Amino acid sequence: MTVTVPPTPVLILGARSDIALAAAHRFAQAGHPLHLVARHPERLETDRTDLQLRHDVPVTLHNLDLLDTAAHGPFLDSLPTLPGVTICAVGLMGEQAENEADPTRAAEILRSNFEAPALLLGAIANRYEAAGKGTIVGISSVAGERGRATNYIYGSAKAGFTAFLSGLRNRLAKKGVHVVTVLPGFVATRMTAGMDLPAKLTAQPAELGEAIFRAVDRRRNVIYVRPIWQLVMAIIRNIPEPVFKRLKL
Amino acid sequence: MILSGWGRYPRLDVTVTSPRAEGDLRAALATGPVIARGNGRAYGDSAINPRLTLDMRGMNRMLAFDPASGQLTAEAGVTLDAVINSFLPRGWFPMVTPGTRYVTLGGMIAADVHGKNHHRDGAFGTCLDWVEVMGQDGIPRRASLTKNDDLFRATLGGMGLTGIITRAAFRLRPVETAWIRQRTIPTPDLDATIEAFETHADATYSVAWIDCLTRGAGLGRSVVTLGEHATRADLPPSMRPAALALPPRRRLRVPMDAPAAALNRHTVRAFNHLYHRRATAQAGEAFVGWEEYFYPLDAILDWNRIYGRRGFVQYQCVLPPATARAGLRTLIDRIAEAGQASFLAVLKRMGPEGLGQIGFPMEGYTLALDFPASPDALALLPALDDIVLAHSGRFYLAKDARLPATTLHRADPRLQGFRATREAAGQARHFASHQSERLGL
Ligand SMILES: Cc1cc2nc3c(=O)[nH]c(=O)nc-3n(C[C@H](O)[C@H](O)[C@H](O)COP(=O)(O)OP(=O)(O)OC[C@H]3O[C@@H](n4cnc5c(N)ncnc54)[C@H](O)[C@@H]3O)c2cc1C
Ligand SMILES: NC(=O)c1ccc[n+]([C@@H]2O[C@H](COP(=O)([O-])OP(=O)(O)OC[C@H]3O[C@@H](n4cnc5c(N)ncnc54)[C@H](OP(=O)(O)O)[C@@H]3O)[C@@H](O)[C@H]2O)c1
C-alpha cells in the first residue's frame, strides 16, 4: 500500500499523552512535520529529539494550557502556517469520588475534556473552513456513550465532546473539512497506569497511533479502537434504563 | 503474570513493572532485588526475576546521532529494529547484529551479542563507545574503556547483573545499499565445512546452517553462506535508484501453538534434505535483501510457537580451534544418534575473545541448536555438556535455560571472578535473575 497522505504539518494538542506521542510517531514516520502542544513543553524535549532522529522530520514545541481559552487565538496566530491535520488528545479523568465531592475539581474535569478542547477545535475548524480543507481528530472516549456511576463526570464531558465533534463534522462535511471522532476503550497509558485492565480489551498506544493515521488517510468518521468496543458499547447503550440504573459497571 | 524467555521454557509467575523514567527505576530498586528485561529474546531465564522484573521497553528514545562518526546515543530500551528502520534509509547499518532485530540495545550490551561478522569485527563491544549503568544507589554511571572501565567490562556480557543499563552510545557502519552480496557454498562434510570457513576468513560475514541428523560420511554437511555489503556499483543499474530501500515484505505469524509432533526427526530430516539440495542447486552468488540475509526468522512472527506449548531450549557452545573439529564431530554424532531433531543448527567461526569480563565469544567454532523442551531432549543435554567440557568449550548464557551451576563454573573459571566483583560492588544483593540464582552468578 502506498501512503497517500501528503506530508502536511500535524498539530498535536496534549502531546505528552502516550496516545498523542504514538500518533506523532506514526505521522512522522510518513514524513509529516509536527507541532507538539503541551503545558510545560520542555518536558517533551527528549521526545522531540527522538522524533526528529527517528523520522528525520522537523518538530516544534509549543506552550499552551487549553484551559486558558483567551490564549487560543494568539496561539493559532503564532503558528507559521495552518497545519493540515489537528489531533486533540487533551483530557483529564480524575477520581470519580473526588469529582463528585468537589465542584471545583468537577468543573476542571468538565472544562478539560469538553469546553477547552471544543473551543480550540472550534477556532481551528473556522480557519479550516476558510481554507476549504483540513482534518480534525478528536480523541473522546467510550465513557461518553452512557453515563455510569463510577465515571460520569468525566463521561458526561466526553459525551459533550463527542456531540460537538459530530456537529462539527456535519457542519463542515460540504466544506472540504473532515472530522474524525476517536472512541478508545481502555488504552495502556499513563492515565490508566496501575489499573487492572482486561488484556483483550486494552489497546497499546501504538494501535491508537496506527488507527488514527489510517482514519485520517481514509477519512473515517467515527472509530473505536479495538473494534470489539463497538459491540461492547452497542450492548451497553441498549440495556433498558430500569435495568441499567441497578447495574454496577 | 506468566513470563518466559523466547524458548517459552521455563515459564514463571513474575511481577513486572514498566518504568518510563529514571525515577521509576530508583523506586523499583528501593524495593529489593530486580533484573532488567529488554525484548525477551534471550531463550531461557536470563531476563526474569520473579520478585520484580523491569520491562525496559518504555525507555526507548533516541537521543543523539553524529553523522561524522555514525555514533547513535539512545535509551536502553530502543530496539535494533527501530534503529534499522530509521537509519538504513540514511545509509547506516548496525556494526554487529544478532540473528534477530527484535532485541533492545540493553539486551545486546548485556549479552555482548555476536553476529555473522564476529570472526572479523568482534562482538557488540567493538562498537560500544560508552554505557550508562544505574547501580543500587540509583545513580547512573557512565562507563567506557577510559572511564570506570571495570564497570564497562563487567556490564558488557554481564547479563544485567551489574545494574540497569539506562543509555548507551554505539557506532553504526556506513553502507551504500541495503543489499548483501551472498555467496553460498554447500559442503559435503565437517572437514569441508571447516575448510570453507578457514579459506574465507576475510569475508565480512560467514555462517553455516549445519545438518545435525546425518551421521557417517556426511556428518557435518552444511550450507556455508558468505556475505558482503553490496556497493551501489555492485548492483545492477535497475536496482540502484532504490538501493537503500526494500519493498515491505509480508510477514507471517504462527497463529497458535503447533501440535507437539509437528517437528520431529522425520520432518526435520526432510527439511534438511531439501534445504541442502536447494542450496547445492543455487550455489554461487546472489543479491539478498538485508532482512532475508540477517533476519530470516523475523519474517515469521512468533515462530517460537512452532515447538508447541511445552516450549524449547537453545543450546549454544563455543569450542576453541584446537579441539573444535573433534568436539563438533562428537557433538553431532551424539545428537544424530539420539535422533533429536534440531530444526535450526547454526555453526560459525568466532574471532578472539572480546572486552567483556564474562563475554561468551572466544576464538573457535560456535554451534547453536534448538531442542523441544521434551523429557527426551532434556535428557540428552547433560551428555552434550560433558562433550563441551571435555573439549574446553564454554556456554552462552543468553541461550541457557537449564545448565547445572557446577557444569557452567567448570567450563568458565572467569565466573568466580565475576561473582566476586559483584559481591565487592554490592551488586549481588540488588541485581539477580532466575538464571543468576540457578547458576550462582
Ligand atoms: C531468533 C534469535 C536469534 C538470535 N541470534 C543471536 C545471535 O546471532 N547472536 C547472539 O549473540 N545472540 C543471538 N540471540 C540472542 C539475543 O541476541 C540475546 O539474548 C539478547 O540479549 C536479547 O536481547 P533482548 O533485548 O531481547 O534482551 P532480554 O532477552 O530481555 O534480556 C537478555 C539479557 O539482557 C539483560 N538486559 C536487557 N536489558 C537490559 C538493561 N536495560 N539493563 C541491564 N540488563 C539488561 C537481561 O537482564 C538479560 O540478562 C538470538 C535470539 C533469537 C530469538
Ligand atoms: N487511557 C485510556 O484508557 C483512555 C480511554 C479512552 C479515552 N482516552 C482519552 O485519550 C486521551 C489521551 O489520554 P491518555 O490516556 O494518553 O492520558 P494522559 O497522559 O493523561 O493524556 C492527557 C493529556 O492531556 C493533557 N492535558 C490535560 N489538560 C490539559 C490542559 N488544560 N492543557 C493542555 N494539556 C492538557 C495532559 O497534559 P499534562 O501532561 O500536562 O497533564 C496529558 O498529556 C484523553 O483525552 C483521554 O481522555 C484515554
Coordinates of C-alpha atoms in Angstrom, one line a residue, chain B residues 46-320:
Chain B
S46 CA 18.2 -14.5 32.0
A47 CA 15.7 -11.7 31.9
I48 CA 13.3 -12.9 34.6
N49 CA 13.3 -12.1 38.3
P50 CA 10.0 -13.4 39.8
R51 CA 10.1 -10.8 42.5
L52 CA 10.4 -7.9 40.2
T53 CA 11.3 -7.7 36.5
L54 CA 11.8 -4.3 34.9
D55 CA 10.4 -4.1 31.3
M56 CA 12.8 -1.5 29.8
R57 CA 11.0 -1.1 26.5
G58 CA 9.2 2.1 27.7
M59 CA 12.6 3.8 27.9
N60 CA 13.4 3.7 24.2
R61 CA 14.2 7.1 22.9
M62 CA 16.9 8.0 20.5
L63 CA 19.0 10.9 22.0
A64 CA 21.6 11.9 19.5
F65 CA 23.3 11.0 16.3
D66 CA 26.6 12.1 14.9
P67 CA 26.7 11.6 11.2
A68 CA 30.5 12.1 11.2
S69 CA 31.2 9.0 13.3
G70 CA 27.9 7.1 12.9
Q71 CA 27.5 7.2 16.7
L72 CA 24.0 6.8 18.0
T73 CA 23.1 7.6 21.6
A74 CA 19.9 6.1 22.8
E75 CA 18.0 4.8 25.8
A76 CA 18.5 1.1 26.5
G77 CA 15.0 0.0 25.5
V78 CA 15.3 1.1 21.9
T79 CA 15.1 -1.9 19.6
L80 CA 17.5 -2.7 16.8
D81 CA 14.5 -2.9 14.5
A82 CA 13.8 0.8 15.2
V83 CA 17.4 1.7 14.7
I84 CA 17.5 0.0 11.3
N85 CA 14.2 1.4 10.2
S86 CA 15.4 4.9 10.9
F87 CA 19.0 4.7 9.8
L88 CA 19.3 2.2 7.0
P89 CA 17.4 4.6 4.6
R90 CA 20.1 7.1 5.5
G91 CA 22.9 4.7 4.8
W92 CA 23.7 3.2 8.2
F93 CA 23.6 -0.3 9.4
P94 CA 24.4 -1.9 12.8
M95 CA 28.1 -2.8 13.2
V96 CA 27.2 -6.0 15.0
T97 CA 23.7 -7.6 14.9
P98 CA 22.4 -10.9 16.3
G99 CA 20.1 -13.1 14.2
T100 CA 17.0 -11.2 15.1
R101 CA 16.4 -7.4 15.0
Y102 CA 13.8 -7.6 17.8
V103 CA 16.3 -7.1 20.5
T104 CA 17.0 -4.0 22.6
L105 CA 20.2 -2.0 23.0
G106 CA 20.3 -3.0 26.7
G107 CA 19.9 -6.7 25.8
M108 CA 22.6 -6.5 23.1
I109 CA 25.1 -5.0 25.6
A110 CA 24.1 -7.3 28.5
A111 CA 24.7 -10.4 26.3
D112 CA 27.6 -8.8 24.3
V113 CA 25.9 -10.3 21.2
H114 CA 27.8 -11.5 18.2
G115 CA 26.8 -11.6 14.6
K116 CA 27.9 -13.3 11.4
N117 CA 31.0 -11.0 11.3
H118 CA 32.4 -12.0 14.7
H119 CA 35.5 -13.6 13.2
R120 CA 36.4 -10.2 11.8
D121 CA 34.8 -7.5 13.8
G122 CA 34.2 -9.0 17.3
A123 CA 31.1 -8.8 19.4
F124 CA 28.9 -5.8 20.2
G125 CA 31.6 -4.3 22.5
T126 CA 33.6 -3.3 19.4
C127 CA 31.0 -0.7 18.5
L128 CA 30.0 0.4 22.0
D129 CA 31.5 3.7 23.0
W130 CA 30.0 4.1 26.4
V131 CA 27.2 2.8 28.5
E132 CA 25.4 4.3 31.5
V133 CA 24.6 1.9 34.3
M134 CA 22.3 2.6 37.3
G135 CA 23.6 0.9 40.4
Q136 CA 21.8 0.1 43.6
D137 CA 22.3 3.7 44.7
G138 CA 20.0 4.9 41.9
I139 CA 22.8 6.9 40.3
P140 CA 23.5 6.2 36.6
R141 CA 27.3 6.0 36.0
R142 CA 28.9 6.4 32.6
A143 CA 31.4 3.6 31.8
S144 CA 33.7 3.2 28.9
L145 CA 37.2 1.8 28.2
T146 CA 38.7 5.0 29.5
K147 CA 36.4 5.7 32.5
N148 CA 35.0 3.2 35.0
D149 CA 36.4 0.5 32.7
D150 CA 35.8 -2.2 35.3
L151 CA 32.1 -1.5 35.2
F152 CA 32.2 -1.3 31.4
R153 CA 33.8 -4.7 31.1
A154 CA 31.6 -6.3 33.8
T155 CA 28.4 -4.9 32.2
L156 CA 29.3 -5.9 28.6
G157 CA 28.1 -9.5 28.6
G158 CA 27.2 -9.3 32.3
M159 CA 23.6 -10.3 31.7
G160 CA 22.1 -7.4 33.6
L161 CA 23.8 -8.4 36.8
T162 CA 25.8 -5.2 37.3
G163 CA 22.9 -2.8 37.3
I164 CA 20.4 -1.3 34.9
I165 CA 21.7 -0.1 31.6
T166 CA 19.9 3.2 31.1
R167 CA 21.5 4.5 27.9
A168 CA 24.5 3.9 25.7
A169 CA 26.3 5.3 22.6
F170 CA 27.3 2.9 19.9
R171 CA 28.6 3.2 16.3
L172 CA 26.8 2.2 13.1
R173 CA 28.6 1.4 9.9
P174 CA 28.1 3.3 6.7
V175 CA 26.5 1.2 3.9
E176 CA 25.8 2.2 0.3
T177 CA 22.9 -0.2 -0.2
A178 CA 20.5 -2.4 1.8
W179 CA 21.7 -5.5 -0.2
I180 CA 24.1 -8.2 0.6
R181 CA 26.2 -9.9 -2.0
Q182 CA 25.8 -13.5 -0.8
R183 CA 27.9 -16.5 -1.8
T184 CA 26.5 -20.0 -1.0
I185 CA 28.9 -22.9 -0.6
P186 CA 27.3 -26.3 0.1
T187 CA 29.8 -28.6 1.8
P188 CA 29.6 -32.4 2.0
D189 CA 31.0 -33.0 5.5
L190 CA 32.5 -31.3 8.6
D191 CA 36.1 -31.1 7.2
A192 CA 34.9 -29.3 4.1
T193 CA 32.7 -27.0 6.3
I194 CA 35.6 -26.0 8.5
E195 CA 37.8 -25.7 5.4
A196 CA 35.3 -23.3 3.9
F197 CA 35.3 -21.1 7.0
E198 CA 39.1 -21.0 7.2
T199 CA 39.5 -20.3 3.5
H200 CA 37.1 -17.4 3.6
A201 CA 38.3 -15.9 6.9
D202 CA 38.4 -12.5 5.2
A203 CA 34.7 -12.5 4.3
T204 CA 32.8 -9.8 6.2
Y205 CA 30.0 -12.3 7.1
S206 CA 30.1 -16.0 7.3
V207 CA 27.8 -18.6 8.9
A208 CA 26.7 -22.2 8.2
W209 CA 23.5 -24.0 8.5
I210 CA 24.6 -27.5 9.6
D211 CA 22.7 -30.8 9.3
C212 CA 22.8 -32.4 12.7
L213 CA 20.9 -35.6 11.8
T214 CA 23.3 -37.1 9.3
R215 CA 26.0 -39.5 10.6
G216 CA 28.8 -41.3 8.9
A217 CA 30.4 -39.9 5.8
G218 CA 28.0 -36.9 5.5
L219 CA 28.4 -35.9 9.2
G220 CA 28.6 -32.1 9.4
R221 CA 27.5 -31.4 5.9
S222 CA 26.5 -27.8 5.7
V223 CA 25.5 -24.8 3.7
V224 CA 28.0 -22.1 4.3
T225 CA 26.9 -18.6 3.3
L226 CA 29.3 -15.7 3.0
G227 CA 28.2 -12.1 2.7
E228 CA 29.5 -8.6 1.8
H229 CA 27.6 -5.3 1.9
A230 CA 26.9 -4.6 -1.8
T231 CA 28.1 -1.2 -3.0
R232 CA 26.0 0.8 -5.4
A233 CA 28.3 -0.1 -8.2
D234 CA 27.8 -3.8 -7.4
L235 CA 24.1 -3.6 -8.0
P236 CA 22.6 -3.9 -11.5
P237 CA 21.6 -0.4 -12.6
S238 CA 17.9 -1.1 -12.3
M239 CA 18.3 -1.6 -8.5
R240 CA 20.4 1.5 -7.9
P241 CA 17.8 4.2 -7.5
A242 CA 16.2 2.5 -4.5
A243 CA 19.4 0.9 -3.2
L244 CA 18.7 1.7 0.4
A245 CA 15.0 0.9 0.4
L246 CA 13.5 -2.5 0.3
P247 CA 9.8 -3.1 -0.5
P248 CA 7.9 -4.0 2.6
R249 CA 7.6 -7.8 2.9
R250 CA 4.6 -9.7 4.1
R251 CA 5.1 -11.2 7.4
L252 CA 3.6 -14.5 8.6
R253 CA 2.6 -15.2 12.1
V254 CA 2.4 -18.6 13.7
P255 CA -1.2 -18.3 14.8
M256 CA -1.2 -20.9 17.5
D257 CA 0.9 -23.5 19.2
A258 CA 1.8 -26.2 16.8
P259 CA 1.0 -29.7 17.9
A260 CA 4.0 -31.2 19.7
A261 CA 4.5 -33.7 17.0
A262 CA 4.8 -31.3 14.1
L263 CA 8.6 -31.1 14.4
N264 CA 10.1 -34.5 14.7
R265 CA 13.2 -36.2 13.3
H266 CA 11.3 -37.1 10.1
T267 CA 10.1 -33.6 9.3
V268 CA 13.4 -32.1 10.2
R269 CA 15.3 -34.7 8.2
A270 CA 13.1 -33.9 5.2
F271 CA 13.7 -30.2 5.7
N272 CA 17.4 -30.6 6.0
H273 CA 17.5 -32.7 2.9
L274 CA 15.5 -30.3 0.8
Y275 CA 17.5 -27.3 2.1
H276 CA 20.8 -28.9 1.2
R277 CA 19.6 -29.8 -2.2
R278 CA 18.2 -26.4 -2.9
A279 CA 21.5 -24.8 -1.7
T280 CA 23.5 -27.1 -4.0
A281 CA 21.4 -26.1 -6.9
Q282 CA 21.7 -22.4 -6.1
A283 CA 25.4 -22.4 -5.1
G284 CA 27.1 -19.3 -6.1
E285 CA 26.5 -15.6 -5.8
A286 CA 23.2 -13.7 -5.4
F287 CA 22.0 -10.3 -4.1
V288 CA 19.9 -10.8 -1.0
G289 CA 18.0 -8.2 0.9
W290 CA 19.1 -7.3 4.4
E291 CA 16.0 -8.7 6.1
E292 CA 16.4 -12.1 4.4
Y293 CA 20.1 -12.2 4.9
F294 CA 20.3 -11.2 8.6
Y295 CA 16.9 -12.0 9.9
P296 CA 15.3 -14.9 8.1
L297 CA 13.4 -15.9 11.2
D298 CA 12.0 -12.5 11.8
A299 CA 9.8 -13.0 8.7
I300 CA 7.7 -15.3 10.8
L301 CA 6.4 -13.5 13.8
D302 CA 6.1 -15.7 16.9
W303 CA 8.0 -18.5 15.3
N304 CA 8.8 -19.8 18.7
R305 CA 5.3 -21.3 18.8
I306 CA 6.2 -24.0 16.3
Y307 CA 7.6 -26.1 19.1
G308 CA 4.2 -26.2 20.7
R309 CA 3.1 -25.5 24.2
R310 CA 6.0 -27.1 26.1
G311 CA 8.5 -24.7 24.6
F312 CA 12.1 -25.4 23.6
V313 CA 15.6 -24.8 24.6
Q314 CA 18.6 -23.5 22.7
Y315 CA 22.0 -25.0 23.2
Q316 CA 24.9 -22.9 22.2
C317 CA 28.6 -23.5 23.0
V318 CA 31.9 -22.4 21.6
L319 CA 34.9 -24.7 21.2
P320 CA 38.5 -23.5 20.8

